[in-house]
Coordinates of C-alpha atoms and ligand atoms in Angstrom, one line a residue:
X1 CA 77.3 91.3 102.9
X2 CA 74.1 92.0 102.8
X3 CA 72.0 94.3 100.8
X4 CA 72.7 98.0 102.6
X5 CA 76.5 96.9 102.9
X6 CA 76.7 96.4 99.1
X7 CA 74.5 99.6 98.4
X8 CA 76.8 101.6 100.8
X9 CA 79.7 100.0 99.0
X10 CA 78.7 101.1 95.8
X11 CA 78.1 105.2 97.0
X12 CA 81.6 104.9 98.3
X13 CA 83.2 103.4 95.2
X14 CA 80.9 105.7 93.2
X15 CA 82.0 108.7 95.2
X16 CA 86.0 107.2 94.6
X17 CA 85.4 108.1 91.1
X18 CA 83.5 111.1 90.8
X19 CA 86.7 112.7 93.2
X20 CA 89.4 111.0 90.9
X21 CA 87.7 112.5 87.8
X22 CA 86.9 116.0 89.3
X23 CA 91.1 115.8 90.2
X24 CA 91.4 115.2 87.1
X25 CA 89.7 118.4 85.6
X26 CA 90.9 120.7 88.3
X27 CA 94.3 119.5 87.2
X28 CA 93.6 120.4 83.9
X29 CA 92.3 123.9 84.9
X30 CA 95.5 124.3 86.5
X31 CA 94.1 124.4 89.8
X32 CA 96.4 121.5 91.4
X33 CA 99.9 121.2 90.6
X34 CA 102.8 118.3 90.6
X35 CA 102.5 115.0 90.1
X36 CA 99.3 113.6 90.4
X37 CA 98.0 109.5 89.9
X38 CA 94.5 108.8 89.6
X39 CA 93.0 105.9 90.8
X40 CA 89.6 104.8 88.9
X41 CA 89.5 101.1 87.8
X42 CA 90.7 100.2 91.3
X43 CA 88.1 100.8 93.3
X44 CA 87.4 97.4 94.2
X45 CA 90.7 96.7 95.7
X46 CA 91.2 99.6 98.3
X47 CA 87.3 99.2 99.2
X48 CA 87.1 95.2 99.4
X49 CA 90.3 95.0 101.3
X50 CA 89.7 98.2 104.2
X51 CA 86.1 97.1 104.2
X52 CA 86.9 93.8 106.3
X53 CA 89.6 96.0 108.0
X54 CA 88.6 98.1 111.1
X55 CA 88.8 101.8 110.3
X56 CA 90.3 103.9 112.3
X57 CA 92.3 101.0 114.2
X58 CA 94.3 99.2 112.1
X59 CA 97.5 101.2 110.1
X60 CA 97.3 101.4 106.5
X61 CA 100.3 102.4 104.0
X62 CA 100.5 102.8 100.1
X63 CA 102.1 104.5 97.6
X64 CA 101.4 108.0 95.8
X65 CA 97.9 106.9 94.5
X66 CA 96.4 107.3 97.3
X67 CA 93.3 109.8 97.8
X68 CA 91.0 107.1 97.5
X69 CA 92.6 104.5 100.3
X70 CA 92.9 107.7 102.8
X71 CA 89.5 108.3 102.3
X72 CA 88.5 105.3 103.1
X73 CA 90.4 105.2 106.4
X74 CA 88.2 108.0 107.3
X75 CA 90.0 111.2 106.0
X76 CA 87.7 114.0 104.8
X77 CA 87.5 114.4 101.3
X78 CA 87.6 118.0 101.5
X79 CA 91.1 117.9 103.3
X80 CA 92.4 115.9 100.9
X81 CA 91.2 118.1 98.4
X82 CA 92.7 121.1 99.5
X83 CA 95.7 119.2 100.2
X84 CA 95.8 118.7 95.9
X85 CA 95.4 122.2 95.7
X86 CA 97.9 123.1 98.0
X87 CA 95.8 124.7 100.6
X88 CA 96.5 125.9 104.6
X89 CA 93.3 123.8 105.1
X90 CA 94.9 120.2 103.2
X91 CA 95.6 117.0 105.5
X92 CA 99.4 117.7 105.0
X93 CA 98.7 121.2 105.6
X94 CA 99.4 122.1 101.9
X95 CA 102.9 121.1 101.9
X96 CA 102.8 117.2 100.4
X97 CA 100.5 117.6 97.9
X98 CA 98.7 114.1 96.2
X99 CA 101.2 111.9 97.1
X100 CA 101.7 112.7 100.6
X101 CA 98.6 112.5 102.3
X102 CA 98.4 111.5 105.6
X103 CA 95.9 111.2 108.3
X104 CA 97.5 110.3 111.8
X105 CA 93.9 110.9 113.3
X106 CA 92.2 107.8 110.8
X107 CA 95.4 105.7 111.3
X108 CA 96.6 106.3 107.3
X109 CA 100.2 106.7 107.6
X110 CA 100.4 108.0 103.9
X111 CA 101.0 108.6 100.8
X112 CA 104.7 107.8 99.2
X113 CA 106.6 109.2 96.2
X114 CA 108.8 106.3 96.4
X115 CA 108.2 103.0 94.8
X116 CA 108.7 100.3 97.2
X117 CA 109.3 102.7 100.4
X118 CA 106.1 101.7 102.2
X119 CA 107.0 98.1 102.4
X120 CA 109.7 97.9 105.3
X121 CA 107.8 101.2 107.0
X122 CA 104.5 98.7 107.0
X123 CA 106.7 96.0 108.6
X124 CA 107.7 98.6 111.0
X125 CA 103.9 99.5 111.5
X126 CA 103.3 96.0 112.4
X127 CA 106.5 95.9 115.2
X128 CA 105.0 99.1 117.0
X129 CA 101.7 97.2 117.0
X130 CA 103.2 93.8 118.4
X131 CA 105.9 95.9 120.4
X132 CA 102.3 97.3 122.5
X133 CA 100.5 94.0 122.4
X134 CA 97.5 95.4 120.9
X135 CA 95.6 93.0 118.1
X136 CA 95.5 96.0 115.2
X137 CA 97.3 95.1 112.2
X138 CA 99.2 96.9 109.4
X139 CA 97.9 96.9 105.9
X140 CA 100.2 97.8 103.2
X141 CA 98.7 98.5 99.8
X142 CA 101.2 98.5 96.0
X143 CA 101.6 98.1 92.8
X144 CA 103.2 95.0 91.2
X145 CA 106.3 97.1 89.9
X146 CA 107.1 97.9 93.2
X147 CA 107.8 94.0 94.0
X148 CA 110.7 94.7 92.0
X149 CA 112.5 97.0 94.3
X150 CA 114.7 95.8 97.1
X151 CA 112.8 96.6 100.0
X152 CA 110.0 94.2 99.2
X153 CA 112.3 91.5 100.2
X154 CA 113.8 92.8 102.8
X155 CA 110.2 93.5 104.5
X156 CA 108.4 90.1 103.5
X157 CA 111.8 88.5 105.1
X158 CA 111.7 90.4 108.3
X159 CA 107.9 90.4 108.4
X160 CA 107.7 86.7 108.5
X161 CA 111.4 85.8 110.7
X162 CA 109.3 88.0 113.1
X163 CA 105.9 86.8 112.7
X164 CA 104.6 91.2 112.1
X165 CA 101.2 91.4 111.9
X166 CA 101.1 92.8 108.7
X167 CA 98.9 92.2 105.2
X168 CA 100.7 93.4 102.0
X169 CA 97.8 94.1 99.4
X170 CA 99.5 93.9 95.8
X171 CA 97.1 96.3 93.0
X172 CA 98.4 94.2 90.1
X173 CA 97.4 96.6 87.4
X174 CA 99.9 95.0 84.8
X175 CA 101.7 98.2 84.6
X176 CA 104.3 99.9 86.1
X177 CA 104.3 103.8 84.4
X178 CA 104.4 102.4 80.4
X179 CA 105.9 99.1 80.8
X180 CA 103.8 96.0 81.1
X181 CA 104.3 93.5 83.8
X182 CA 106.0 90.5 81.4
X183 CA 108.5 93.0 80.0
X184 CA 109.9 94.2 83.9
X185 CA 109.2 91.1 85.5
X186 CA 110.4 87.5 85.6
X187 CA 107.5 86.1 87.4
X188 CA 104.4 87.6 86.4
X189 CA 102.2 86.0 89.3
X190 CA 103.4 88.4 92.1
X191 CA 101.9 85.3 94.7
X192 CA 104.5 83.0 93.2
X193 CA 107.1 85.4 94.2
X194 CA 106.1 85.2 98.1
X195 CA 106.6 81.3 98.6
X196 CA 110.6 82.2 99.4
X197 CA 109.6 83.6 102.5
X198 CA 107.1 81.1 103.7
X199 CA 104.2 83.7 103.9
X200 CA 100.6 82.4 103.1
X201 CA 99.9 84.4 99.2
X202 CA 97.0 84.6 96.8
X203 CA 95.5 85.7 93.9
X204 CA 92.2 87.0 93.7
X205 CA 89.9 89.0 91.1
X206 CA 90.4 92.8 92.1
X207 CA 87.1 93.9 90.4
X208 CA 84.5 92.1 92.2
X209 CA 84.3 93.7 95.2
X210 CA 82.7 91.1 97.2
X211 CA 85.5 88.4 95.8
X212 CA 88.2 91.2 97.3
X213 CA 86.1 91.8 100.8
X214 CA 86.1 87.8 101.2
X215 CA 89.6 87.2 100.1
X216 CA 90.4 90.1 102.8
X217 CA 88.6 88.6 105.7
X218 CA 90.0 85.4 105.2
X219 CA 94.1 87.2 105.4
X220 CA 92.5 89.4 108.2
X221 CA 91.8 86.6 110.1
X222 CA 95.1 85.1 109.6
X223 CA 97.1 88.2 110.4
X224 CA 94.8 89.2 113.2
X225 CA 95.4 86.0 115.0
X226 CA 99.1 86.3 115.5
X227 CA 100.1 84.1 112.9
X228 CA 102.5 86.1 110.8
X229 CA 102.2 87.9 107.7
X230 CA 100.0 87.6 104.6
X231 CA 100.2 88.2 101.3
X232 CA 97.0 89.4 98.5
X233 CA 97.1 90.0 95.0
X234 CA 94.2 91.8 93.2
X235 CA 94.2 91.8 89.4
X236 CA 92.7 94.9 88.5
X237 CA 93.7 97.8 85.6
X238 CA 93.8 101.3 86.1
X239 CA 91.6 103.7 83.3
X240 CA 93.6 106.5 82.9
X241 CA 97.1 106.8 82.5
X242 CA 99.7 106.5 85.4
X243 CA 100.3 109.9 85.8
X244 CA 98.9 113.5 84.6
X245 CA 102.0 113.5 82.1
X246 CA 101.6 110.0 80.7
X247 CA 99.9 110.1 77.2
X248 CA 98.4 106.7 77.7
X249 CA 99.7 105.1 74.5
X250 CA 101.3 102.2 75.4
X251 CA 98.0 99.7 75.8
X252 CA 95.5 98.6 72.7
X253 CA 92.1 99.7 72.7
X254 CA 90.9 96.2 72.9
X255 CA 92.5 95.7 76.1
X256 CA 91.2 98.9 77.6
X257 CA 87.6 97.9 76.4
X258 CA 88.2 94.2 77.8
X259 CA 88.5 95.4 81.3
X260 CA 86.1 98.3 81.4
X261 CA 83.7 95.4 81.0
X262 CA 84.9 94.4 84.2
X263 CA 84.4 97.6 85.8
X264 CA 84.2 97.2 89.5
X265 CA 81.1 99.3 89.9
X266 CA 79.6 98.3 86.8
X267 CA 80.1 94.3 88.1
X268 CA 78.1 95.8 91.7
X269 CA 75.8 97.9 90.2
X270 CA 74.5 95.3 87.7
X271 CA 74.5 92.8 90.8
X272 CA 72.0 95.0 93.2
X273 CA 69.8 95.9 89.9
X274 CA 69.1 92.0 89.2
X275 CA 68.7 91.5 92.9
X276 CA 66.2 94.1 92.7
X277 CA 67.5 95.8 95.2
X278 CA 68.3 99.1 93.1
X279 CA 67.0 100.2 89.9
X280 CA 68.5 102.7 87.0
X281 CA 66.9 105.5 88.0
X282 CA 67.6 105.2 91.8
X283 CA 71.7 105.0 90.0
X284 CA 71.9 107.9 87.8
X285 CA 69.8 109.9 91.7
X286 CA 72.7 109.0 93.8
X287 CA 75.2 109.8 90.9
X288 CA 74.2 113.0 90.2
X289 CA 73.8 113.5 94.2
X290 CA 77.6 112.6 94.9
X291 CA 78.6 114.8 91.9
X292 CA 76.7 118.1 93.1
X293 CA 78.2 116.8 96.7
X294 CA 81.9 117.2 95.1
X295 CA 80.9 120.6 93.6
X296 CA 79.4 122.5 96.3
X297 CA 80.8 121.0 99.2
X298 CA 84.8 119.6 98.7
X299 CA 85.8 122.1 95.4
X300 CA 84.5 124.3 97.0
X301 CA 86.4 124.1 100.4
X302 CA 89.6 123.9 98.5
X303 CA 89.1 126.7 96.5
X304 CA 87.8 129.2 98.8
X305 CA 90.7 127.9 101.3
X306 CA 93.6 129.7 102.4
X307 CA 97.3 129.5 100.5
X308 CA 100.4 128.7 103.2
X309 CA 102.0 131.4 104.2
X310 CA 105.5 132.1 103.4
X311 CA 106.7 132.6 106.6
X312 CA 105.7 129.4 107.9
X313 CA 107.4 127.9 105.4
X314 CA 109.6 125.7 108.2
X315 CA 106.9 125.5 110.4
X316 CA 106.8 121.7 110.2
X317 CA 109.8 120.5 108.9
X318 CA 110.8 118.5 111.9
X319 CA 114.6 119.2 111.8
X320 CA 113.6 122.5 112.5
X321 CA 116.3 122.7 115.6
X322 CA 119.3 121.3 113.6
X323 CA 121.9 123.4 113.6
X324 CA 122.8 122.3 109.7
X325 CA 119.6 123.3 108.1
X326 CA 120.3 126.9 110.1
X327 CA 124.1 127.1 108.4
X328 CA 125.9 124.4 110.4
X329 CA 127.4 124.2 113.9
X330 CA 129.7 127.2 113.4
Ligands
TPP1 C1 112.8 104.8 94.3 C2 111.5 104.8 92.9 N1 112.3 104.2 91.7 C3 111.2 104.5 90.1 C4 110.6 105.8 90.5 C5 109.5 106.3 89.5 N2 108.2 105.5 89.6 C6 107.3 105.9 89.6 S1 105.7 105.2 89.7 C7 106.8 104.0 89.5 C8 105.9 102.6 88.5 C9 105.3 101.9 89.8 O1 104.4 101.2 89.5 P1 103.5 99.9 90.1 O2 104.5 99.5 91.4 O3 102.7 98.7 89.6 O4 102.5 101.0 91.1 P2 101.2 101.6 89.9 O5 101.6 102.8 89.4 O6 100.6 100.5 88.7 O7 99.9 101.6 90.9 C10 108.4 104.3 88.8 C11 109.3 103.1 88.4 C12 109.8 106.3 91.9 N3 109.1 106.8 92.1 N4 111.0 105.8 92.9
MG2 MG1 101.1 99.0 88.8

């Protein structure tokens, strides 16, 4: 990774941070409704892994903490914000909201509310790739608590058995909602749970983007070469509560302070400054530029976009022609 790459990634991660913080404000202003799960603290996981992938070719899927992954895949931040606002110009035409960002053009396949739901879908995406004979891969990002779902074990088993080209990325932020991992999970190191499926599994620091990038490069090389699945566990931390309805009262201030010292943006920024590739003044300028851009382009677009109209409520319902939807067969 050269200095130009690092600067671009600093820009992208800072953009993701400011985007999410602006979502928080818009929610408080009641411009965004429903559920909202934010990503600050975990930026190096998404950006480090996807930097090692092929944007727009590899298939990416994740859970409900999905805005940043969609944007890194190439989704237009304006469309993502408009989706959160429930507007017709949103990436899911305003029908999905925060947990259901979807962008087929950039091979971003969601955005799912069901914990663990994407595991088998990722295996299915990988099976599709294998049947078509391409060398793309599927990448599934999920949290630590999702691994307690049956779907985790079912998907790992079938992926290993069929040697599917899928990379499972566990963003281990130590919590599932308000429950700390050691209160819900017998084996807290998630990579150790994968040995039963004979899938290579590695744990890495999820706060240092260069570490994530290197680990992901190795993982992706393995998967792309046809050797089957790989599991990458990234140790990370979310700064905000689980969702907007979470008061975040279950974590100690000391724990939060310790993790904020290992902030992914701070780590990369300090590294660039130390190498003489960035100054504090240039960083401040970049930050202001990003904040202004989000306000003047992204928020403006979402605010000014039209609401979906009631007459078109069923327009994108796939079961449109199902007789049961229209009152049954008789
Ligand atoms: C099938 C299912 N069960 C329960 C829930 C409620 N729920 C939402 S998020 C969550 C915790 C998930 O934590 P984790 O997988 O660690 O992801 P994180 O939120 O930390 O990113 C739970 C239990 C759900 N959405 N779906
Ligand atoms: Mg978690």
